[in-house]
Tab-separated table of C-alpha atoms in Angstrom:
chain	number	residue	atom	x	y	z
A	122	UNK	CA	88.556	96.843	119.974
A	123	UNK	CA	88.960	99.605	122.542
A	124	UNK	CA	91.879	99.318	124.925
A	125	UNK	CA	89.689	100.345	127.873
A	126	UNK	CA	87.287	97.458	127.382
A	127	UNK	CA	89.793	94.752	126.490
A	128	UNK	CA	92.455	95.513	129.135
A	129	UNK	CA	90.828	97.362	132.058
A	130	UNK	CA	93.744	96.755	134.465
A	131	UNK	CA	96.288	98.115	132.005
A	132	UNK	CA	93.936	101.009	131.204
A	133	UNK	CA	94.026	102.039	134.884
A	134	UNK	CA	97.838	102.319	134.588
A	135	UNK	CA	97.564	105.164	132.070
A	136	UNK	CA	98.964	108.323	133.657
A	137	UNK	CA	96.099	110.513	134.901
A	138	UNK	CA	97.700	113.888	134.047
A	139	UNK	CA	100.466	113.466	131.456
A	140	UNK	CA	98.320	112.328	128.496
A	141	UNK	CA	96.752	115.716	127.897
A	142	UNK	CA	94.796	116.102	124.653
A	143	UNK	CA	94.447	112.348	124.076
A	144	UNK	CA	91.005	110.711	124.132
A	145	UNK	CA	91.984	107.687	126.195
A	146	UNK	CA	88.474	106.203	126.152
A	147	UNK	CA	88.605	105.752	122.348
A	148	UNK	CA	92.199	104.434	122.242
A	149	UNK	CA	92.381	101.073	120.458
A	150	UNK	CA	94.385	97.934	121.247
A	151	UNK	CA	96.617	98.360	118.205
A	152	UNK	CA	97.326	102.064	118.700
A	153	UNK	CA	100.915	103.182	117.989
A	154	UNK	CA	100.494	106.480	119.829
A	155	UNK	CA	103.131	106.984	122.515
A	156	UNK	CA	101.367	107.404	125.899
A	157	UNK	CA	102.472	107.905	129.507
A	158	UNK	CA	101.966	105.078	132.035
A	159	UNK	CA	102.357	104.776	135.820
A	160	UNK	CA	102.549	101.509	137.729
A	161	UNK	CA	101.248	101.020	141.345
A	162	UNK	CA	104.808	101.545	142.594
A	163	UNK	CA	104.900	105.031	141.025
A	164	UNK	CA	107.255	104.346	138.096
A	165	UNK	CA	106.474	106.440	134.990
A	166	UNK	CA	107.407	105.692	131.370
A	167	UNK	CA	106.227	106.076	127.774
A	168	UNK	CA	104.940	103.230	125.631
A	169	UNK	CA	102.288	102.520	123.006
A	170	UNK	CA	99.120	100.568	123.887
A	171	UNK	CA	100.228	97.888	121.427
A	172	UNK	CA	103.539	97.500	123.291
A	173	UNK	CA	101.870	97.652	126.710
A	174	UNK	CA	99.494	94.760	126.056
A	175	UNK	CA	102.077	92.538	124.328
A	176	UNK	CA	103.139	89.360	126.207
A	177	UNK	CA	106.845	90.213	126.055
A	178	UNK	CA	109.316	87.676	127.431
A	179	UNK	CA	110.609	90.080	130.097
A	180	UNK	CA	107.123	90.168	131.714
A	181	UNK	CA	107.534	86.525	132.772
A	182	UNK	CA	103.862	85.785	132.104
A	183	UNK	CA	102.482	88.843	133.939
A	184	UNK	CA	100.810	91.039	131.324
A	185	UNK	CA	100.533	93.936	133.801
A	186	UNK	CA	104.221	93.893	134.754
A	187	UNK	CA	106.091	97.186	134.963
A	188	UNK	CA	109.379	97.508	133.121
A	189	UNK	CA	110.987	99.260	136.087
A	190	UNK	CA	109.733	96.743	138.658
A	191	UNK	CA	110.872	93.706	136.678
A	192	UNK	CA	114.027	95.616	135.660
A	193	UNK	CA	115.471	93.597	132.768
A	194	UNK	CA	118.621	94.892	131.168
A	195	UNK	CA	117.241	97.707	129.020
A	196	UNK	CA	117.985	101.190	127.751
A	197	UNK	CA	114.938	103.456	127.446
A	198	UNK	CA	115.172	106.630	125.362
A	199	UNK	CA	113.185	109.793	125.957
A	200	UNK	CA	111.038	109.003	122.914
A	201	UNK	CA	109.851	105.796	124.623
A	202	UNK	CA	111.706	103.356	122.396
A	203	UNK	CA	113.961	100.911	124.193
A	204	UNK	CA	116.717	98.428	123.562
A	205	UNK	CA	116.909	95.259	125.653
A	206	UNK	CA	120.304	93.960	126.692
A	207	UNK	CA	119.834	90.509	128.273
A	208	UNK	CA	123.483	90.367	129.327
A	209	UNK	CA	122.958	93.289	131.746
A	210	UNK	CA	120.749	93.629	134.789
A	211	UNK	CA	120.714	97.450	134.829
A	212	UNK	CA	117.825	99.632	133.709
A	213	UNK	CA	118.882	103.001	132.277
A	214	UNK	CA	116.732	105.904	131.117
A	215	UNK	CA	118.395	108.271	128.634
A	216	UNK	CA	117.411	111.902	128.156
A	217	UNK	CA	117.798	111.872	124.366
A	218	UNK	CA	115.599	110.081	121.775
A	219	UNK	CA	116.724	106.992	119.875
A	220	UNK	CA	118.649	107.298	116.628
A	221	UNK	CA	115.627	106.688	114.366
A	222	UNK	CA	113.522	109.288	116.149
A	223	UNK	CA	116.407	111.771	115.972
A	224	UNK	CA	116.733	111.199	112.223
A	225	UNK	CA	112.965	111.535	111.748
A	226	UNK	CA	112.872	114.778	113.722
A	227	UNK	CA	115.830	116.086	111.735
A	228	UNK	CA	114.012	115.272	108.478
A	229	UNK	CA	110.864	116.990	109.799
A	230	UNK	CA	112.853	120.183	110.468
A	231	UNK	CA	114.261	119.989	106.923
A	232	UNK	CA	110.778	119.729	105.404
A	233	UNK	CA	109.575	122.618	107.590
A	234	UNK	CA	112.395	124.754	106.145
A	235	UNK	CA	111.806	123.429	102.636
A	236	UNK	CA	109.044	125.875	101.702
A	237	UNK	CA	111.218	128.858	102.611
A	238	UNK	CA	114.189	127.686	100.545
A	239	UNK	CA	112.576	127.823	97.099
A	240	UNK	CA	113.634	131.395	96.354
A	241	UNK	CA	117.281	130.606	97.140
A	242	UNK	CA	117.091	127.464	94.993
A	243	UNK	CA	115.729	129.387	91.997
A	244	UNK	CA	118.526	131.931	92.351
A	245	UNK	CA	121.142	129.163	92.482
A	246	UNK	CA	119.760	127.532	89.331
A	247	UNK	CA	119.661	130.889	87.525
A	248	UNK	CA	123.404	131.316	87.966
A	249	UNK	CA	124.491	127.725	87.382
A	250	UNK	CA	126.035	127.118	83.925
A	251	UNK	CA	125.347	123.353	83.903
A	252	UNK	CA	121.635	123.928	84.420
A	253	UNK	CA	121.680	126.586	81.692
A	254	UNK	CA	123.415	124.156	79.326
A	255	UNK	CA	120.921	121.377	80.089
A	256	UNK	CA	117.871	123.590	79.483
A	257	UNK	CA	119.342	125.143	76.346
A	258	UNK	CA	120.111	121.740	74.842
A	259	UNK	CA	116.674	120.418	75.782
A	260	UNK	CA	115.036	123.387	74.045
A	261	UNK	CA	116.774	122.319	70.807
A	262	UNK	CA	116.174	118.555	71.117
A	263	UNK	CA	113.004	117.891	73.115
A	264	UNK	CA	109.739	118.595	71.341
A	265	UNK	CA	107.159	120.436	73.463
A	266	UNK	CA	109.934	121.470	75.875
A	267	UNK	CA	108.192	124.759	76.687
A	268	UNK	CA	105.073	122.877	77.771
A	269	UNK	CA	106.861	120.480	80.125
A	270	UNK	CA	109.572	122.873	81.332
A	271	UNK	CA	107.567	124.248	84.327
A	272	UNK	CA	107.248	120.720	85.727
A	273	UNK	CA	110.924	119.976	85.040
A	274	UNK	CA	112.034	123.170	86.762
A	275	UNK	CA	109.745	122.421	89.713
A	276	UNK	CA	111.630	119.159	90.198
A	277	UNK	CA	115.033	120.877	90.074
A	278	UNK	CA	113.860	123.567	92.502
A	279	UNK	CA	112.437	120.908	94.796
A	280	UNK	CA	115.714	118.988	95.000
A	281	UNK	CA	118.001	122.036	95.306
A	282	UNK	CA	115.644	123.370	97.998
A	283	UNK	CA	116.290	120.238	100.044
A	284	UNK	CA	120.012	121.005	100.086
A	285	UNK	CA	119.346	124.639	101.000
A	286	UNK	CA	116.988	123.506	103.780
A	287	UNK	CA	119.561	121.006	105.103
A	288	UNK	CA	122.157	123.771	105.291
A	289	UNK	CA	119.711	126.042	107.145
A	290	UNK	CA	118.717	123.364	109.676
A	291	UNK	CA	122.316	122.325	110.310
A	292	UNK	CA	123.441	125.990	110.626
A	293	UNK	CA	125.873	125.736	107.769
A	294	UNK	CA	126.416	128.303	105.007
A	295	UNK	CA	123.859	127.987	102.240
A	296	UNK	CA	125.669	126.489	99.223
A	297	UNK	CA	126.301	129.020	96.474
A	298	UNK	CA	125.781	126.232	93.977
A	299	UNK	CA	124.769	122.566	94.283
A	300	UNK	CA	127.235	119.857	93.483
A	301	UNK	CA	127.484	118.560	89.939
A	302	UNK	CA	126.484	115.184	91.381
A	303	UNK	CA	123.105	116.520	92.507
A	304	UNK	CA	122.335	118.418	89.300
A	305	UNK	CA	123.519	115.460	87.231
A	306	UNK	CA	121.320	113.081	89.229
A	307	UNK	CA	118.305	115.340	88.637
A	308	UNK	CA	119.146	115.494	84.921
A	309	UNK	CA	119.309	111.707	84.651
A	310	UNK	CA	115.984	111.495	86.467
A	311	UNK	CA	114.432	113.882	83.935
A	312	UNK	CA	115.933	111.889	81.045
A	313	UNK	CA	114.194	108.774	82.373
A	314	UNK	CA	110.870	110.579	82.033
A	315	UNK	CA	111.529	111.984	78.526
A	316	UNK	CA	110.703	110.107	75.307
A	317	UNK	CA	113.429	107.563	74.403
A	318	UNK	CA	114.086	109.263	71.054
A	319	UNK	CA	115.840	112.236	72.686
A	320	UNK	CA	117.571	110.623	75.657
A	321	UNK	CA	120.839	109.717	73.949
A	322	UNK	CA	121.401	113.239	72.602
A	323	UNK	CA	120.516	114.758	75.969
A	324	UNK	CA	123.244	112.701	77.682
A	325	UNK	CA	125.718	115.163	76.231
A	326	UNK	CA	124.395	117.799	78.669
A	327	UNK	CA	124.819	115.617	81.791
A	328	UNK	CA	128.090	116.062	83.758
A	329	UNK	CA	130.429	113.108	83.870
A	330	UNK	CA	130.371	112.965	87.687
A	331	UNK	CA	126.577	112.829	87.906
A	332	UNK	CA	125.305	111.126	91.036
A	333	UNK	CA	122.445	108.701	91.504
A	334	UNK	CA	119.067	109.148	93.130
A	335	UNK	CA	117.547	106.291	95.079
A	336	UNK	CA	114.468	106.182	97.268
A	337	UNK	CA	116.523	106.810	100.439
A	338	UNK	CA	119.747	108.300	99.093
A	339	UNK	CA	120.807	111.886	98.376
A	340	UNK	CA	123.932	112.445	96.237
A	341	UNK	CA	126.808	114.187	97.958
A	342	UNK	CA	127.727	114.193	101.627
A	343	UNK	CA	124.205	113.347	102.824
A	344	UNK	CA	123.946	109.656	103.571
A	345	UNK	CA	121.094	107.241	103.723
A	346	UNK	CA	119.906	108.391	107.177
A	347	UNK	CA	118.633	111.729	105.921
A	348	UNK	CA	117.059	110.132	102.871
A	349	UNK	CA	115.417	107.476	105.049
A	350	UNK	CA	113.948	110.122	107.349
A	351	UNK	CA	112.593	112.153	104.423
A	352	UNK	CA	111.044	109.057	102.864
A	353	UNK	CA	109.394	108.123	106.167
A	354	UNK	CA	107.726	111.551	106.184
A	355	UNK	CA	106.476	111.128	102.610
A	356	UNK	CA	109.173	112.996	100.674
A	357	UNK	CA	109.762	111.020	97.468
A	358	UNK	CA	113.351	111.756	96.460
A	359	UNK	CA	113.007	110.198	93.033
A	360	UNK	CA	109.512	111.674	92.541
A	361	UNK	CA	108.124	108.583	90.838
A	362	UNK	CA	104.890	110.310	89.616
A	363	UNK	CA	107.069	112.531	87.411
A	364	UNK	CA	107.055	109.970	84.585
A	365	UNK	CA	103.273	109.975	84.364
A	366	UNK	CA	103.010	113.764	84.650
A	367	UNK	CA	105.373	114.390	81.739
A	368	UNK	CA	103.874	111.593	79.652
A	369	UNK	CA	100.354	112.999	80.055
A	370	UNK	CA	101.506	116.477	79.062
A	371	UNK	CA	103.333	115.190	76.004
A	372	UNK	CA	100.326	113.121	74.957
A	373	UNK	CA	98.108	116.164	75.320
A	374	UNK	CA	100.489	118.306	73.237
A	375	UNK	CA	100.650	115.603	70.573
A	376	UNK	CA	96.849	115.542	70.384
A	377	UNK	CA	96.861	119.259	69.671
A	378	UNK	CA	98.164	118.478	66.190
A	379	UNK	CA	94.659	117.271	65.357
A	380	UNK	CA	92.328	118.802	67.947
A	381	UNK	CA	92.469	121.766	70.293
A	382	UNK	CA	90.970	121.562	73.766
A	383	UNK	CA	92.665	124.738	74.948
A	384	UNK	CA	94.322	123.779	78.251
A	385	UNK	CA	97.119	121.545	79.463
A	386	UNK	CA	96.098	118.484	81.493
A	387	UNK	CA	96.120	119.120	85.250
A	388	UNK	CA	99.082	117.870	87.264
A	389	UNK	CA	98.322	117.113	90.890
A	390	UNK	CA	101.330	118.083	93.010
A	391	UNK	CA	99.499	117.688	96.325
A	392	UNK	CA	101.518	115.859	99.005
A	393	UNK	CA	104.587	115.909	96.750
A	394	UNK	CA	106.454	118.490	98.899
A	395	UNK	CA	107.003	120.871	96.001
A	396	UNK	CA	107.998	124.229	97.517
A	397	UNK	CA	105.836	127.090	96.241
A	398	UNK	CA	107.630	129.388	93.829
A	399	UNK	CA	106.551	131.675	91.018
A	400	UNK	CA	107.647	130.390	87.647
A	401	UNK	CA	109.080	133.191	85.546
A	402	UNK	CA	110.786	132.827	82.149
A	403	UNK	CA	114.496	133.431	82.658
A	404	UNK	CA	117.584	133.488	80.493
A	405	UNK	CA	119.055	130.024	80.976
A	406	UNK	CA	122.214	130.918	79.075
A	407	UNK	CA	123.349	133.455	81.658
A	408	UNK	CA	125.959	131.039	83.048
A	409	UNK	CA	129.533	132.068	82.342
A	410	UNK	CA	130.951	130.138	79.393
A	411	UNK	CA	134.357	130.049	81.078
A	412	UNK	CA	132.917	127.784	83.779
A	413	UNK	CA	131.807	125.308	81.133
A	414	UNK	CA	135.251	124.824	79.641
A	415	UNK	CA	136.007	121.978	82.031
A	416	UNK	CA	132.624	120.353	81.532
A	417	UNK	CA	132.831	116.652	80.751
A	418	UNK	CA	129.647	115.219	79.246
A	419	UNK	CA	128.386	111.912	80.541
A	420	UNK	CA	128.617	109.236	77.888
A	421	UNK	CA	125.583	106.933	77.743
A	422	UNK	CA	126.479	103.260	78.125
A	423	UNK	CA	126.633	101.388	74.799
A	424	UNK	CA	123.391	99.584	74.031
A	425	UNK	CA	123.398	96.597	71.703
A	426	UNK	CA	120.171	94.865	70.747
A	427	UNK	CA	120.619	91.140	70.215
A	428	UNK	CA	118.762	87.929	69.470
A	429	UNK	CA	119.927	84.664	70.982
A	430	UNK	CA	119.558	81.187	69.478
A	431	UNK	CA	120.509	77.968	71.266
A	432	UNK	CA	122.066	75.042	69.419
A	433	UNK	CA	121.823	71.373	70.295
A	434	UNK	CA	124.564	68.845	69.576
A	435	UNK	CA	125.412	68.163	65.930
A	436	UNK	CA	123.012	66.002	63.927
A	437	UNK	CA	122.222	65.421	60.219
A	438	UNK	CA	119.931	67.974	58.578
A	439	UNK	CA	116.674	67.089	56.852
A	440	UNK	CA	117.054	66.191	53.163
A	441	UNK	CA	114.910	69.189	52.172
A	442	UNK	CA	116.720	71.706	54.415
A	443	UNK	CA	115.808	75.189	53.056
A	444	UNK	CA	119.430	76.376	53.333
A	445	UNK	CA	120.892	73.265	51.690
A	446	UNK	CA	122.794	72.178	54.803
A	447	UNK	CA	123.936	68.625	55.506
A	448	UNK	CA	124.344	68.993	59.286
A	449	UNK	CA	122.872	71.135	62.073
A	450	UNK	CA	123.915	71.919	65.647
A	451	UNK	CA	127.185	72.485	67.425
A	452	UNK	CA	130.337	70.404	67.045
A	453	UNK	CA	133.868	71.123	68.304
A	454	UNK	CA	136.392	72.269	65.733
A	455	UNK	CA	133.990	74.054	63.394
A	456	UNK	CA	135.260	77.233	61.802
A	457	UNK	CA	133.223	80.438	62.444
A	458	UNK	CA	131.700	80.387	58.911
A	459	UNK	CA	130.724	76.702	59.304
A	460	UNK	CA	129.203	77.319	62.748
A	461	UNK	CA	127.374	80.391	61.459
A	462	UNK	CA	125.863	78.445	58.605
A	463	UNK	CA	124.578	75.836	61.038
A	464	UNK	CA	123.236	78.383	63.527
A	465	UNK	CA	121.650	81.169	61.463
A	466	UNK	CA	118.387	79.363	60.756
A	467	UNK	CA	115.768	78.251	60.271
A	468	UNK	CA	114.127	79.679	63.431
A	469	UNK	CA	110.621	80.639	64.491
A	470	UNK	CA	111.846	84.084	65.450
A	471	UNK	CA	109.849	87.275	65.288
A	472	UNK	CA	110.901	89.265	62.253
A	473	UNK	CA	110.680	92.617	64.095
A	474	UNK	CA	113.058	91.330	66.806
A	475	UNK	CA	115.626	90.301	64.209
A	476	UNK	CA	115.243	93.562	62.284
A	477	UNK	CA	115.806	95.578	65.496
A	478	UNK	CA	118.939	93.608	66.460
A	479	UNK	CA	122.528	94.374	65.532
A	480	UNK	CA	124.035	91.018	66.579
A	481	UNK	CA	122.939	87.419	67.028
A	482	UNK	CA	124.350	85.243	69.812
A	483	UNK	CA	124.752	81.537	69.108
A	484	UNK	CA	124.799	79.599	72.372
A	485	UNK	CA	125.675	76.011	73.196
A	486	UNK	CA	125.613	74.602	76.729
A	487	UNK	CA	124.811	78.081	78.187
A	488	UNK	CA	127.970	79.545	76.615
A	489	UNK	CA	128.296	81.931	73.690
A	490	UNK	CA	130.163	80.067	70.960
A	491	UNK	CA	129.703	82.605	68.145
A	492	UNK	CA	128.585	86.194	67.627
A	493	UNK	CA	127.527	87.424	64.199
A	494	UNK	CA	126.254	90.669	62.742
A	495	UNK	CA	122.682	90.998	61.489
A	496	UNK	CA	122.235	92.458	58.012
A	497	UNK	CA	118.863	91.016	57.070
A	498	UNK	CA	116.688	87.922	57.023
A	499	UNK	CA	115.063	85.501	54.617
A	500	UNK	CA	111.626	83.946	55.065
A	501	UNK	CA	110.954	80.257	54.698
A	502	UNK	CA	107.973	78.016	55.243
A	503	UNK	CA	109.062	77.025	58.730
A	504	UNK	CA	110.319	80.413	59.923
A	505	UNK	CA	113.218	82.671	59.009
A	506	UNK	CA	116.978	82.606	58.571
A	507	UNK	CA	119.316	85.422	59.593
A	508	UNK	CA	121.730	87.085	57.168
A	509	UNK	CA	125.027	88.398	58.496
A	510	UNK	CA	128.721	87.739	59.065
A	511	UNK	CA	130.542	86.088	62.002
A	512	UNK	CA	132.509	88.379	64.351
A	513	UNK	CA	135.303	86.028	65.492
A	514	UNK	CA	136.956	88.416	67.995
A	515	UNK	CA	133.806	89.554	69.776
A	516	UNK	CA	134.330	89.808	73.607
A	517	UNK	CA	131.175	87.832	74.380
A	518	UNK	CA	132.518	84.650	72.799
A	519	UNK	CA	133.332	82.130	75.510
A	520	UNK	CA	131.278	84.034	78.093
A	521	UNK	CA	128.090	82.795	79.811
A	522	UNK	CA	124.895	83.465	77.913
A	523	UNK	CA	123.964	87.081	78.839
A	524	UNK	CA	120.308	86.492	77.944
A	525	UNK	CA	120.039	83.581	80.343
A	526	UNK	CA	116.460	82.433	79.937
A	527	UNK	CA	114.999	78.924	79.806
A	528	UNK	CA	113.708	79.533	76.274
A	529	UNK	CA	115.958	78.528	73.356
A	530	UNK	CA	115.187	81.846	71.622
A	531	UNK	CA	115.444	85.281	73.231
A	532	UNK	CA	115.658	88.962	72.385
A	533	UNK	CA	117.100	91.711	74.596
A	534	UNK	CA	119.279	94.783	75.077
A	535	UNK	CA	122.869	94.460	76.279
A	536	UNK	CA	124.126	97.622	77.989
A	537	UNK	CA	127.789	98.435	78.406
A	538	UNK	CA	129.022	95.743	75.984
A	539	UNK	CA	131.624	96.954	73.519
A	540	UNK	CA	131.415	95.666	69.985
A	541	UNK	CA	134.901	94.198	70.115
A	542	UNK	CA	138.198	94.403	71.903
A	543	UNK	CA	137.062	94.888	75.536
A	544	UNK	CA	135.480	93.052	78.397
A	545	UNK	CA	131.699	93.178	78.445
A	546	UNK	CA	129.848	94.601	81.416
A	547	UNK	CA	126.907	92.773	82.904
A	548	UNK	CA	124.225	95.460	82.502
A	549	UNK	CA	121.619	93.564	80.525
A	550	UNK	CA	117.950	94.157	79.947
A	551	UNK	CA	116.344	91.202	78.291
A	552	UNK	CA	112.829	90.603	77.107
A	553	UNK	CA	112.648	86.850	76.568
A	554	UNK	CA	109.657	85.432	74.769
A	555	UNK	CA	108.378	81.990	74.108
A	556	UNK	CA	109.147	80.671	70.623
A	557	UNK	CA	106.145	79.860	68.549
A	558	UNK	CA	104.738	80.066	65.045
A	559	UNK	CA	104.446	83.521	63.534
A	560	UNK	CA	102.447	84.588	60.483
A	561	UNK	CA	104.886	84.517	57.578
A	562	UNK	CA	104.280	84.588	53.827
A	563	UNK	CA	104.652	81.218	52.187
A	564	UNK	CA	107.627	81.587	49.884
A	565	UNK	CA	109.753	79.110	48.020
A	566	UNK	CA	112.836	77.857	49.864
């Protein structure tokens, strides 16, 4: 609905000369464009049509009321945004924009300078030993590295260019080299996009003080305000399409083992704010080895794959129990071998989950009562039994069930949990599944 037709009295309050270049006749009711207004008393201010037609409380029921005439306690910035202060009766107009508009304008200046900073970013990366180490190690570990390297380098150049652009806009010296936190954060982002088979080895090339990249956060001295402003203008700090770009290129390269189509799949970098730069093959080992002597590699967090089984209270076993047991379930005072014998089977677990696990958690009343190693499994008519040995001193014993799911059986990855002798961290990725029958060969008990 057009603003002119729906609110003719408010439309007549639009400033006759200060809205140059705006087609006022086609302006809609819900427009967020900041326009100039003038009330019958001659007061002038900026506001969007959506704000102007809103029945705000300060208007006291008069939709056509002027903010100056009614004069509630308010602070109006030059950008048109305002903050109401009901405890005051003053009406102040400030010459500077509000904080959010200042941050957005600052981010816009950074993106305007971004295209011109690519050359400086490439030069910085050429001379940085940590980047040389990362690329050299990737060339040895990552298959098809040459095919995906242009996209990887584009991401590094893009992020370093942001820091160069920030320095230019803020009139500070251009950094001779980015912080290890920034380069490390970019490296971890690239590792997320690489095949899982090479990630653990590549962690050895990531500095120990690597930062983190979030959607509105830049590692280093630049806080969330700058990241928020860049994100508002469409600059994706994490570059989420990167995963798909690299995956498509790797899939294409893998297909070349059997067929040849001749060209790499296209990668659309439009609207991704990649600064233009000419990719040239360079010697990535030009960094001085003396600068790498103090390099501390980032250690990947320990990952332990586990299955979880939940016990009920103790009860007699069936006479034809496949494992020859007389009792099942949990009872206080059982030794670890006795509890393990009661808890290791027979379960309707998936054989591939058990085979991929290194430990099994036996849980009673949402608490881990025993942890055992997994060395194999045996198949029975009703499911399978796990082979292994109890680990009496495991740090998870006595702790809450880390794979806390409503299902009695679960499978997942525990990150940051030491095998023994230390407190476990709570970084857990679980993939619970509903227990049910699985196709198993019918073998004798």
